[in-house]
Amino acid sequence: MSAPGPAPEPVSGEVDNDAALTELGYKPGLKRTLGNFHTFAAGISYISILTGTFQLFYFGVSFGGPAYWWSWPMVFVGQLMVALCFCELAARFPVAGSVYNWAKQTGGPHIGWLAGWMMTVATVVSLAAVALAYQLTLPQISSWFQIIGDGTGKYDAAANAVLLGTILIVFTTVVNAFGVKLMATINSTGVFIELIAAVVLVILLAAHITRGPSAIMTTEGLGQGQTLGYFGAFLTASLASAYVMYGFDTASSLGEESIDPARNAPRAILRALIASFILGGLILLFALLSTPDLHAKELSVDGLQYVVKAVLGETMGQAVLWCVVIAITVCALSVQTAGLRLAFAMARDNNLPAGHKLAKLHHRFQTPVLATCVIGILAIAILVVNINQPQIFSVVTSIAIIMIYVAYLLVTMPMLVQRLRRKWTPSTDHFSLGRWGLPVNILAVLWGTAMTINLLWPRAEVYNATGPQHWYLRWGGVLFVGAVAVGGFVYYWFVQRKKTGVLAEHAFGAEPAPIHGGP
């Protein structure tokens, strides 16, 4: 096979972007129409502060009390280290399938495939997990949304969550299939509404504060009798924050559809993470300071939905909850969009089964329609399999996040190795950490490793919260993630590795560019 031909001389911003793509051996195929706000919206809608805080506030308060709030800045600092590394990568490699291509460029094709595989599976599971959030909000708006049963039966909530989640996934699949412009328009509109709603919610909650900041030092006696005391309880509660602040790399996953992505993607990553930290932190803080009763059992059952309705009243509370529904919708849309670009990037390298078909772009919409449908069907299948599992929320969410943290580690660790070997060359024209690169990268790896262990820890309250205790449920995170990683890599090593290479229809130049080999 011959190497790809030389990239064209850059004569404009768009040609520059295509030159960066062709340098990696790819022919431009996706529509490049997205601007600054679109890329920012993609990142912040994946994080989705209203979705995450309203979905998981009850979990944090249940296991850590009001003092769990401190896990929010802790997780932010750790994820900021990861995001800064991603900013350098986004500037250096502005292409689709961020995590996959970054790991491939820094760690070689084998590490790249494993990172892409873990992230692809995680995205499918994440889509299912986000779709479940409808159940935590819609029935609180009206009992009409409790379609299955009346909510009091053992499996009513779980079964209804599957139904509502399936409806949402069908919607996001259709939108993603019809092209990036429609997706970006809906996503940006939803994000605009979410940001306005978040700011208004912060102001309204602040106006109803009834106690001082010392309230967030209250532990409610949690952790007593445990080996690690409150620290153990805090680590469990911190998962509520860890479950929210991720997915900022989505801002760069649309690199081949964005204008000037090498410059805009790093900015979008940081803006999405920082905006989410500030607004989400204030919502959680003022909710704890304004709730009528910090000891109310509803805090640990209905979470922020209870606080909003109790503090702001039924009418205003319902208006806020409708904004949460919009946030959940665009979050699911963004998650599927990111997964679609990742699957496309891997299929384009013939690194997925039926890669030719999954990477095929629709002649009119210029989107990989088949890949979109496959992701949607698999996410719905995950919901259906768990239709009678009352602990579906925590288990599905936990497994998704673990795989994402592992995938992030498969990017930051090879990047650190390159730095230590003095082989890493950032894009100094767009974003570079300079002499701070090494310490930031080390902290990113340490943080990712520590949080992965925390997420994997076989806690009964996370993996087997209700019903009889089973060892395979408590070790569900380790077993499932291990099976995905080991099984996937075995498949790659013995089957897919021999087929790897840029598909001819996507390769820049007369012949496809080989990518197999490497460490």
PDB file of C-alpha atoms in Angstrom, residues 258-370:
ATOM      1  CA  SER A 258     -16.684  22.154  13.081  1.00  0.00           C
ATOM      2  CA  ILE A 259     -15.157  25.334  11.736  1.00  0.00           C
ATOM      3  CA  ASP A 260     -11.589  25.841  12.977  1.00  0.00           C
ATOM      4  CA  PRO A 261     -11.783  22.941  15.476  1.00  0.00           C
ATOM      5  CA  ALA A 262      -8.105  23.065  16.457  1.00  0.00           C
ATOM      6  CA  ARG A 263      -8.737  26.498  17.953  1.00  0.00           C
ATOM      7  CA  ASN A 264     -12.359  26.190  19.049  1.00  0.00           C
ATOM      8  CA  ALA A 265     -12.489  22.657  20.502  1.00  0.00           C
ATOM      9  CA  PRO A 266     -10.013  23.303  23.369  1.00  0.00           C
ATOM     10  CA  ARG A 267     -11.916  26.434  24.333  1.00  0.00           C
ATOM     11  CA  ALA A 268     -15.232  24.587  24.155  1.00  0.00           C
ATOM     12  CA  ILE A 269     -13.927  21.772  26.374  1.00  0.00           C
ATOM     13  CA  LEU A 270     -12.813  24.162  29.110  1.00  0.00           C
ATOM     14  CA  ARG A 271     -15.856  26.417  28.872  1.00  0.00           C
ATOM     15  CA  ALA A 272     -18.226  23.459  29.095  1.00  0.00           C
ATOM     16  CA  LEU A 273     -16.483  22.020  32.161  1.00  0.00           C
ATOM     17  CA  ILE A 274     -16.067  25.347  33.991  1.00  0.00           C
ATOM     18  CA  ALA A 275     -19.627  26.518  33.273  1.00  0.00           C
ATOM     19  CA  SER A 276     -20.982  23.180  34.478  1.00  0.00           C
ATOM     20  CA  PHE A 277     -18.911  23.357  37.651  1.00  0.00           C
ATOM     21  CA  ILE A 278     -20.034  26.864  38.556  1.00  0.00           C
ATOM     22  CA  LEU A 279     -23.738  26.486  37.781  1.00  0.00           C
ATOM     23  CA  GLY A 280     -24.023  22.935  39.085  1.00  0.00           C
ATOM     24  CA  GLY A 281     -22.125  23.770  42.263  1.00  0.00           C
ATOM     25  CA  LEU A 282     -24.347  26.751  42.992  1.00  0.00           C
ATOM     26  CA  ILE A 283     -27.534  24.763  42.354  1.00  0.00           C
ATOM     27  CA  LEU A 284     -26.444  22.037  44.776  1.00  0.00           C
ATOM     28  CA  LEU A 285     -25.240  24.546  47.369  1.00  0.00           C
ATOM     29  CA  PHE A 286     -28.340  26.731  47.372  1.00  0.00           C
ATOM     30  CA  ALA A 287     -30.618  23.681  47.288  1.00  0.00           C
ATOM     31  CA  LEU A 288     -29.048  22.462  50.531  1.00  0.00           C
ATOM     32  CA  LEU A 289     -29.233  25.917  52.096  1.00  0.00           C
ATOM     33  CA  SER A 290     -32.857  26.559  51.093  1.00  0.00           C
ATOM     34  CA  THR A 291     -34.579  23.197  51.518  1.00  0.00           C
ATOM     35  CA  PRO A 292     -37.220  23.363  54.268  1.00  0.00           C
ATOM     36  CA  ASP A 293     -35.828  20.385  56.181  1.00  0.00           C
ATOM     37  CA  LEU A 294     -32.341  18.892  55.810  1.00  0.00           C
ATOM     38  CA  HIS A 295     -33.589  15.753  57.580  1.00  0.00           C
ATOM     39  CA  ALA A 296     -36.596  15.195  55.323  1.00  0.00           C
ATOM     40  CA  LYS A 297     -36.633  11.660  53.933  1.00  0.00           C
ATOM     41  CA  GLU A 298     -37.757  13.092  50.574  1.00  0.00           C
ATOM     42  CA  LEU A 299     -34.221  14.456  50.077  1.00  0.00           C
ATOM     43  CA  SER A 300     -32.931  10.898  49.831  1.00  0.00           C
ATOM     44  CA  VAL A 301     -35.830   9.689  47.702  1.00  0.00           C
ATOM     45  CA  ASP A 302     -36.983  12.452  45.340  1.00  0.00           C
ATOM     46  CA  GLY A 303     -33.833  14.578  45.532  1.00  0.00           C
ATOM     47  CA  LEU A 304     -33.686  17.976  43.867  1.00  0.00           C
ATOM     48  CA  GLN A 305     -37.146  17.517  42.401  1.00  0.00           C
ATOM     49  CA  TYR A 306     -38.521  17.606  45.946  1.00  0.00           C
ATOM     50  CA  VAL A 307     -36.450  20.654  46.897  1.00  0.00           C
ATOM     51  CA  VAL A 308     -37.519  22.654  43.850  1.00  0.00           C
ATOM     52  CA  LYS A 309     -41.228  22.006  44.380  1.00  0.00           C
ATOM     53  CA  ALA A 310     -41.011  22.520  48.155  1.00  0.00           C
ATOM     54  CA  VAL A 311     -39.061  25.789  47.918  1.00  0.00           C
ATOM     55  CA  LEU A 312     -40.470  27.366  44.767  1.00  0.00           C
ATOM     56  CA  GLY A 313     -44.015  26.083  44.910  1.00  0.00           C
ATOM     57  CA  GLU A 314     -45.915  23.783  42.583  1.00  0.00           C
ATOM     58  CA  THR A 315     -46.204  26.104  39.548  1.00  0.00           C
ATOM     59  CA  MET A 316     -42.624  27.387  39.436  1.00  0.00           C
ATOM     60  CA  GLY A 317     -41.324  23.981  40.450  1.00  0.00           C
ATOM     61  CA  GLN A 318     -43.076  22.321  37.537  1.00  0.00           C
ATOM     62  CA  ALA A 319     -41.685  24.930  35.118  1.00  0.00           C
ATOM     63  CA  VAL A 320     -38.165  24.112  36.310  1.00  0.00           C
ATOM     64  CA  LEU A 321     -38.824  20.382  35.980  1.00  0.00           C
ATOM     65  CA  TRP A 322     -39.925  20.874  32.361  1.00  0.00           C
ATOM     66  CA  CYS A 323     -36.564  22.551  31.744  1.00  0.00           C
ATOM     67  CA  VAL A 324     -34.933  19.491  33.303  1.00  0.00           C
ATOM     68  CA  VAL A 325     -36.838  17.325  30.808  1.00  0.00           C
ATOM     69  CA  ILE A 326     -35.417  19.447  27.970  1.00  0.00           C
ATOM     70  CA  ALA A 327     -31.928  19.081  29.462  1.00  0.00           C
ATOM     71  CA  ILE A 328     -32.302  15.297  29.655  1.00  0.00           C
ATOM     72  CA  THR A 329     -33.443  15.227  26.030  1.00  0.00           C
ATOM     73  CA  VAL A 330     -30.478  17.171  24.651  1.00  0.00           C
ATOM     74  CA  CYS A 331     -28.118  15.260  26.941  1.00  0.00           C
ATOM     75  CA  ALA A 332     -29.287  11.961  25.424  1.00  0.00           C
ATOM     76  CA  LEU A 333     -28.997  13.513  21.974  1.00  0.00           C
ATOM     77  CA  SER A 334     -25.426  14.623  22.653  1.00  0.00           C
ATOM     78  CA  VAL A 335     -24.418  11.253  24.119  1.00  0.00           C
ATOM     79  CA  GLN A 336     -25.639   9.450  21.013  1.00  0.00           C
ATOM     80  CA  THR A 337     -23.977  12.049  18.775  1.00  0.00           C
ATOM     81  CA  ALA A 338     -20.625  11.474  20.489  1.00  0.00           C
ATOM     82  CA  GLY A 339     -21.012   7.699  20.292  1.00  0.00           C
ATOM     83  CA  LEU A 340     -21.926   7.923  16.641  1.00  0.00           C
ATOM     84  CA  ARG A 341     -18.789   9.916  15.768  1.00  0.00           C
ATOM     85  CA  LEU A 342     -16.683   7.461  17.746  1.00  0.00           C
ATOM     86  CA  ALA A 343     -18.210   4.442  16.010  1.00  0.00           C
ATOM     87  CA  PHE A 344     -17.762   6.160  12.639  1.00  0.00           C
ATOM     88  CA  ALA A 345     -14.098   6.886  13.348  1.00  0.00           C
ATOM     89  CA  MET A 346     -13.441   3.260  14.299  1.00  0.00           C
ATOM     90  CA  ALA A 347     -15.464   1.842  11.405  1.00  0.00           C
ATOM     91  CA  ARG A 348     -13.608   4.139   8.988  1.00  0.00           C
ATOM     92  CA  ASP A 349     -10.414   2.392  10.097  1.00  0.00           C
ATOM     93  CA  ASN A 350     -12.197  -0.953   9.587  1.00  0.00           C
ATOM     94  CA  ASN A 351     -11.882  -1.472  13.337  1.00  0.00           C
ATOM     95  CA  LEU A 352     -15.452  -2.624  13.928  1.00  0.00           C
ATOM     96  CA  PRO A 353     -17.386  -5.588  12.547  1.00  0.00           C
ATOM     97  CA  ALA A 354     -19.103  -4.613   9.274  1.00  0.00           C
ATOM     98  CA  GLY A 355     -16.946  -1.486   9.218  1.00  0.00           C
ATOM     99  CA  HIS A 356     -17.751  -0.746   5.542  1.00  0.00           C
ATOM    100  CA  LYS A 357     -21.472  -0.532   6.318  1.00  0.00           C
ATOM    101  CA  LEU A 358     -21.156   1.319   9.636  1.00  0.00           C
ATOM    102  CA  ALA A 359     -18.885   3.979   8.094  1.00  0.00           C
ATOM    103  CA  LYS A 360     -21.062   4.521   5.040  1.00  0.00           C
ATOM    104  CA  LEU A 361     -22.405   8.073   4.845  1.00  0.00           C
ATOM    105  CA  HIS A 362     -25.934   8.762   3.647  1.00  0.00           C
ATOM    106  CA  HIS A 363     -25.791  10.523   0.277  1.00  0.00           C
ATOM    107  CA  ARG A 364     -28.180  13.287   1.393  1.00  0.00           C
ATOM    108  CA  PHE A 365     -27.672  13.712   5.145  1.00  0.00           C
ATOM    109  CA  GLN A 366     -23.951  12.850   5.154  1.00  0.00           C
ATOM    110  CA  THR A 367     -24.355  10.906   8.386  1.00  0.00           C
ATOM    111  CA  PRO A 368     -23.638   7.225   9.123  1.00  0.00           C
ATOM    112  CA  VAL A 369     -27.305   6.251   9.446  1.00  0.00           C
ATOM    113  CA  LEU A 370     -26.718   2.542  10.088  1.00  0.00           C
TER     114      LEU A 370
END
